[in-house]
PDB file of C-alpha atoms in Angstrom:
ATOM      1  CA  UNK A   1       0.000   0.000   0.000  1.00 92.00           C
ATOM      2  CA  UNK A   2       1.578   3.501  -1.016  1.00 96.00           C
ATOM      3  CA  UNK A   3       0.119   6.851  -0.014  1.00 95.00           C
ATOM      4  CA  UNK A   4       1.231  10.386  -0.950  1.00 95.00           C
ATOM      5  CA  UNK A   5       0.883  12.808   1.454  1.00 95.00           C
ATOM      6  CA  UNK A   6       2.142  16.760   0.808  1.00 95.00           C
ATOM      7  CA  UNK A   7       4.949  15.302  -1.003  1.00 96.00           C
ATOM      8  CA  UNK A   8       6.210  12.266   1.389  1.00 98.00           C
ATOM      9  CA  UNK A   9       5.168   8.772   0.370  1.00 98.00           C
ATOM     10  CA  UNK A  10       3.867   6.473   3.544  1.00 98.00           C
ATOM     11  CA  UNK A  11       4.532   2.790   2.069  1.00 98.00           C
ATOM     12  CA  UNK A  12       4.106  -0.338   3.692  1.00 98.00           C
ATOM     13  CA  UNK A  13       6.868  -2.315   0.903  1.00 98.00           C
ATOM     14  CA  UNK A  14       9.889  -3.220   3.243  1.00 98.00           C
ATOM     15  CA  UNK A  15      12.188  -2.751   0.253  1.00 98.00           C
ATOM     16  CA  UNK A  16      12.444   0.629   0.334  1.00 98.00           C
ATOM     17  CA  UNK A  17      13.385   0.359   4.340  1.00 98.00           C
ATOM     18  CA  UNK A  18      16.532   2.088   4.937  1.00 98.00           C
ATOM     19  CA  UNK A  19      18.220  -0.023   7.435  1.00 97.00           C
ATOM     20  CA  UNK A  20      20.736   1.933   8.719  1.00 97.00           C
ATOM     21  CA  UNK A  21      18.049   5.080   8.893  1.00 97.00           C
ATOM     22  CA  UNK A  22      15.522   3.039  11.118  1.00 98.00           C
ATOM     23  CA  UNK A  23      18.583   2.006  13.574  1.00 97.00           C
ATOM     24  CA  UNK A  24      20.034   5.518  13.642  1.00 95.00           C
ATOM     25  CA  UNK A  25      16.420   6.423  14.598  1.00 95.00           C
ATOM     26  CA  UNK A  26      15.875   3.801  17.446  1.00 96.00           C
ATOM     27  CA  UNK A  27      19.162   4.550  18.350  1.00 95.00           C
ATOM     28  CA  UNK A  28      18.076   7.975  19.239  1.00 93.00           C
ATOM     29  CA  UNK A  29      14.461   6.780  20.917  1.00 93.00           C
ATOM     30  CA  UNK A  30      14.112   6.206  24.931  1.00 91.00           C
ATOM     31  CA  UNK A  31      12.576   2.889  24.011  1.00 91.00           C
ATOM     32  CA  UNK A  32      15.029   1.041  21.622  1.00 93.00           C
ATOM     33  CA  UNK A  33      18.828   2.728  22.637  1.00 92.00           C
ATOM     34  CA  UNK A  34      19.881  -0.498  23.921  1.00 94.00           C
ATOM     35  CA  UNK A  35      18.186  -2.776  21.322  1.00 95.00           C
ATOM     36  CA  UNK A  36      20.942  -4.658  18.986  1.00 96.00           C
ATOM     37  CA  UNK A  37      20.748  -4.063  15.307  1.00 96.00           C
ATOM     38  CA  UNK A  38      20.341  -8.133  15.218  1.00 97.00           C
ATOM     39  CA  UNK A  39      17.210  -7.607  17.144  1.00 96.00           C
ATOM     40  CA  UNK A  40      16.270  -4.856  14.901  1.00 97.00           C
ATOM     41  CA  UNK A  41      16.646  -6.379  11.944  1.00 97.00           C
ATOM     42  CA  UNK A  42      14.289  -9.552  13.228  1.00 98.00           C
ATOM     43  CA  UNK A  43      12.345  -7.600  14.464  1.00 98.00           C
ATOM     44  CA  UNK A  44      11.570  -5.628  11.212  1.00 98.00           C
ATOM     45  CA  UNK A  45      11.453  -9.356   9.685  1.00 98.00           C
ATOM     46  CA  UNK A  46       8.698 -10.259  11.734  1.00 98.00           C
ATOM     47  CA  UNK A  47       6.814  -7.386  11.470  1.00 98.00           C
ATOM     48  CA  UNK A  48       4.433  -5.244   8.910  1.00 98.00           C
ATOM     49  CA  UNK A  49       6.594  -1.941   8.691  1.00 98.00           C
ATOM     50  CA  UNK A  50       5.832   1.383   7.428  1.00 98.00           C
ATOM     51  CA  UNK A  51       7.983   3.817   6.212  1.00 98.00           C
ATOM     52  CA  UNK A  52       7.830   7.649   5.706  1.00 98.00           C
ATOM     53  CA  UNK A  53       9.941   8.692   2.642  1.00 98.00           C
ATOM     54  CA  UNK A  54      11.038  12.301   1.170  1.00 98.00           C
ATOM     55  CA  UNK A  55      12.730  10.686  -1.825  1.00 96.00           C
ATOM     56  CA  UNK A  56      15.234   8.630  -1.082  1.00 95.00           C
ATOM     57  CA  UNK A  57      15.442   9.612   2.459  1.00 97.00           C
ATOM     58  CA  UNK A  58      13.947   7.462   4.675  1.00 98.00           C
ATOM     59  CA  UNK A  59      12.685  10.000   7.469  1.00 98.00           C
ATOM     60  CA  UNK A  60       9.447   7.972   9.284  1.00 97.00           C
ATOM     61  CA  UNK A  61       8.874   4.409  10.536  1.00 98.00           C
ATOM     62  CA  UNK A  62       6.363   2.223  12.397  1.00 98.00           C
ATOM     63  CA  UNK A  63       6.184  -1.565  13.145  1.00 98.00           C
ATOM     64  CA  UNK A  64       2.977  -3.615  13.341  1.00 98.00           C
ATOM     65  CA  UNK A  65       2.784  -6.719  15.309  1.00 98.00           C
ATOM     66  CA  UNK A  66      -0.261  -8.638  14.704  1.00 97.00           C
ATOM     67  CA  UNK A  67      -2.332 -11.629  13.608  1.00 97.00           C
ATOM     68  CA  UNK A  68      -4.214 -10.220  11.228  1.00 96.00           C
ATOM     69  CA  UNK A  69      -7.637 -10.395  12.760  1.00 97.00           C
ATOM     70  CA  UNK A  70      -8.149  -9.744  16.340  1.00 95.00           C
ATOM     71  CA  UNK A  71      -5.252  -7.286  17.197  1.00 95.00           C
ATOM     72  CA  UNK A  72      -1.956  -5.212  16.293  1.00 96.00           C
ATOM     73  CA  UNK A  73       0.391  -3.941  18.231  1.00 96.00           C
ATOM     74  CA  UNK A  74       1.641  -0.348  16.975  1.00 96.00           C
ATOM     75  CA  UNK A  75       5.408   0.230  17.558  1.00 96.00           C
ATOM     76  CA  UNK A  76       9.108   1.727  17.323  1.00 96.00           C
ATOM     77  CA  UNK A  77       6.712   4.708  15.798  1.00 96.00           C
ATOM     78  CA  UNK A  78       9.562   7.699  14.843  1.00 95.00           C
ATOM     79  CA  UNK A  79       9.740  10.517  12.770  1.00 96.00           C
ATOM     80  CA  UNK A  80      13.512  12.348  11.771  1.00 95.00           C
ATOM     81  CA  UNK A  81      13.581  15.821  14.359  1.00 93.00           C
ATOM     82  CA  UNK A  82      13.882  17.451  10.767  1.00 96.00           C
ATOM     83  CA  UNK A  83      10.589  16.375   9.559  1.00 96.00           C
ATOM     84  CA  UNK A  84       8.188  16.679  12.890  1.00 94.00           C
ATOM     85  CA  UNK A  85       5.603  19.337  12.816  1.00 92.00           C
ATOM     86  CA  UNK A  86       4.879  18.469   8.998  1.00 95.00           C
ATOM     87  CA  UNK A  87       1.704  16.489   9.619  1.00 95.00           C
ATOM     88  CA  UNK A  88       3.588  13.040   8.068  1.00 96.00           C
ATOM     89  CA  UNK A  89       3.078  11.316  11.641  1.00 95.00           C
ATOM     90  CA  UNK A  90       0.034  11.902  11.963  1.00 96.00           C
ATOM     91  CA  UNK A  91      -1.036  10.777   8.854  1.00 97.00           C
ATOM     92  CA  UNK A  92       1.197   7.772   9.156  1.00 97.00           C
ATOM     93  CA  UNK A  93      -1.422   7.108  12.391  1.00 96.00           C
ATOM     94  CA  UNK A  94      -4.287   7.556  10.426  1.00 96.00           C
ATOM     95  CA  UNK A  95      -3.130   5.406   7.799  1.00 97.00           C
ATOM     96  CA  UNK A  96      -2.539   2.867  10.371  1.00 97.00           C
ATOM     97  CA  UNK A  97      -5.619   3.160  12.548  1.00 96.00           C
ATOM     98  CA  UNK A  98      -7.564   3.003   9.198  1.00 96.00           C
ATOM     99  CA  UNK A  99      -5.986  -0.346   7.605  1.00 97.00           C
ATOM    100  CA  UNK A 100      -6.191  -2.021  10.956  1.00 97.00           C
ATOM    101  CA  UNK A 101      -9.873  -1.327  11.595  1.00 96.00           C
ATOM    102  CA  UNK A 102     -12.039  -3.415  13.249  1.00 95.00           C
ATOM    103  CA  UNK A 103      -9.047  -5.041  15.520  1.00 95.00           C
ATOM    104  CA  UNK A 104      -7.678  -4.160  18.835  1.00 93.00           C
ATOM    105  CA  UNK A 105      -5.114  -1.597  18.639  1.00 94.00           C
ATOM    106  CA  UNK A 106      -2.078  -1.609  21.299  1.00 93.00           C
ATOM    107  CA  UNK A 107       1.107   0.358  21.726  1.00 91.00           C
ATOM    108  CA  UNK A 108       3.255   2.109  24.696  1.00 88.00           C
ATOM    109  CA  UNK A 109       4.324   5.432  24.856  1.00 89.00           C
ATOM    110  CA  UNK A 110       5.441   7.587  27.648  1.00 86.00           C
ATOM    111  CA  UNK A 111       5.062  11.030  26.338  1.00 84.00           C
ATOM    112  CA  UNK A 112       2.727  11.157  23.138  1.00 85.00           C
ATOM    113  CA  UNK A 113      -0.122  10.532  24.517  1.00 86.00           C
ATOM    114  CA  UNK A 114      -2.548  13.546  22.924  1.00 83.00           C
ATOM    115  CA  UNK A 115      -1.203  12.565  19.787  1.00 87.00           C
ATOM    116  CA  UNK A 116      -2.681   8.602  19.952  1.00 88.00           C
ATOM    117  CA  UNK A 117      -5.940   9.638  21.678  1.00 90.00           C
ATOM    118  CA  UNK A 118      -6.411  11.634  18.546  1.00 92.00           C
ATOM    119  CA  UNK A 119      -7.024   8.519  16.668  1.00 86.00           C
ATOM    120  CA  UNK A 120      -9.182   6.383  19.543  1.00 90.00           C
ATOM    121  CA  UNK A 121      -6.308   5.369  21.831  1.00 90.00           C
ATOM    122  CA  UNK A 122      -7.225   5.349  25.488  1.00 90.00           C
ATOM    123  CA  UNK A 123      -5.502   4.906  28.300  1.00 87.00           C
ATOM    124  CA  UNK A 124      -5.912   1.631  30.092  1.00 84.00           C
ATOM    125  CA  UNK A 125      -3.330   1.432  33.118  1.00 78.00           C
ATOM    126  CA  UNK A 126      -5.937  -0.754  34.638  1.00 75.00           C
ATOM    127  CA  UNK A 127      -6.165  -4.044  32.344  1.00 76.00           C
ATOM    128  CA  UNK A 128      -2.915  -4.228  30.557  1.00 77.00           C
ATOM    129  CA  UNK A 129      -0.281  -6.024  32.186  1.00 73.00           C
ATOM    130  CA  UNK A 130       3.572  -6.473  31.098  1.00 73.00           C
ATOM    131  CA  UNK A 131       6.446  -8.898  31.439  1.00 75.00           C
ATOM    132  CA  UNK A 132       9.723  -7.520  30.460  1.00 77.00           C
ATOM    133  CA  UNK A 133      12.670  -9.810  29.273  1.00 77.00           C
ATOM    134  CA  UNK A 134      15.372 -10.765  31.579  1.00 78.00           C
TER     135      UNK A 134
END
């Protein structure tokens, strides 16, 4: 699936992921500094990614984690520092939200909130429960 948006095209193909973009990106996140590029690498394997592009230049990326029916998990969201404020993340949410419709939508985030309730997150401290690896 491709969409243009004010110039940037949001595409789901994992060939035109820039490897050493996305890891200079999680390398810069809170979430994924520590995460090996071997990890990163499977982890885009087993994964539906999105990509943000201006050109060549990969500046945008998402992972999906899901079955395909009952529920996704939305992560290792970024956009470049360069590019925020454009809109392109936001759309790259909507995008999202919209192709994964009718499932149960999951992620973690400690400070962008306002941005996910913006597309029907909600905040559910109560339910949720998590097991970290040793």
């Amino acid at each position: 699936m491709e969409h243009n948006y004010e110039g940037f095209l949001i595409s789901d193909d994992k060939a035109l992921l820039k490897i050493d973009a996305i890891c200079g990106f999680l390398s810069r996140s809170y979430w994924a500094n520590q995460r090996p590029v071997e990890t990163i690498l499977k982890s885009i394997a087993n994964s539906e990614c999105f990509g943000i592009y201006d050109g060549d230049r990969q500046v945008g990326f998402a992972r999906i984690v899901t079955d395909g029916a009952t529920v996704y998990y939305l992560c290792d969201v970024y956009v470049d520092e360069a590019y925020r404020g454009t809109g392109v993340g936001k759309k790259l949410i909507e995008i999202i939200t919209e192709h994964y419709e009718g499932m149960l939508g999951l992620l973690g985030t400690r400070d962008a909130h306002g941005l996910y309730e913006k597309y029907g997150f909600t905040r559910n401290a109560e339910r949720f429960m998590l097991r970290k690896p040793r």
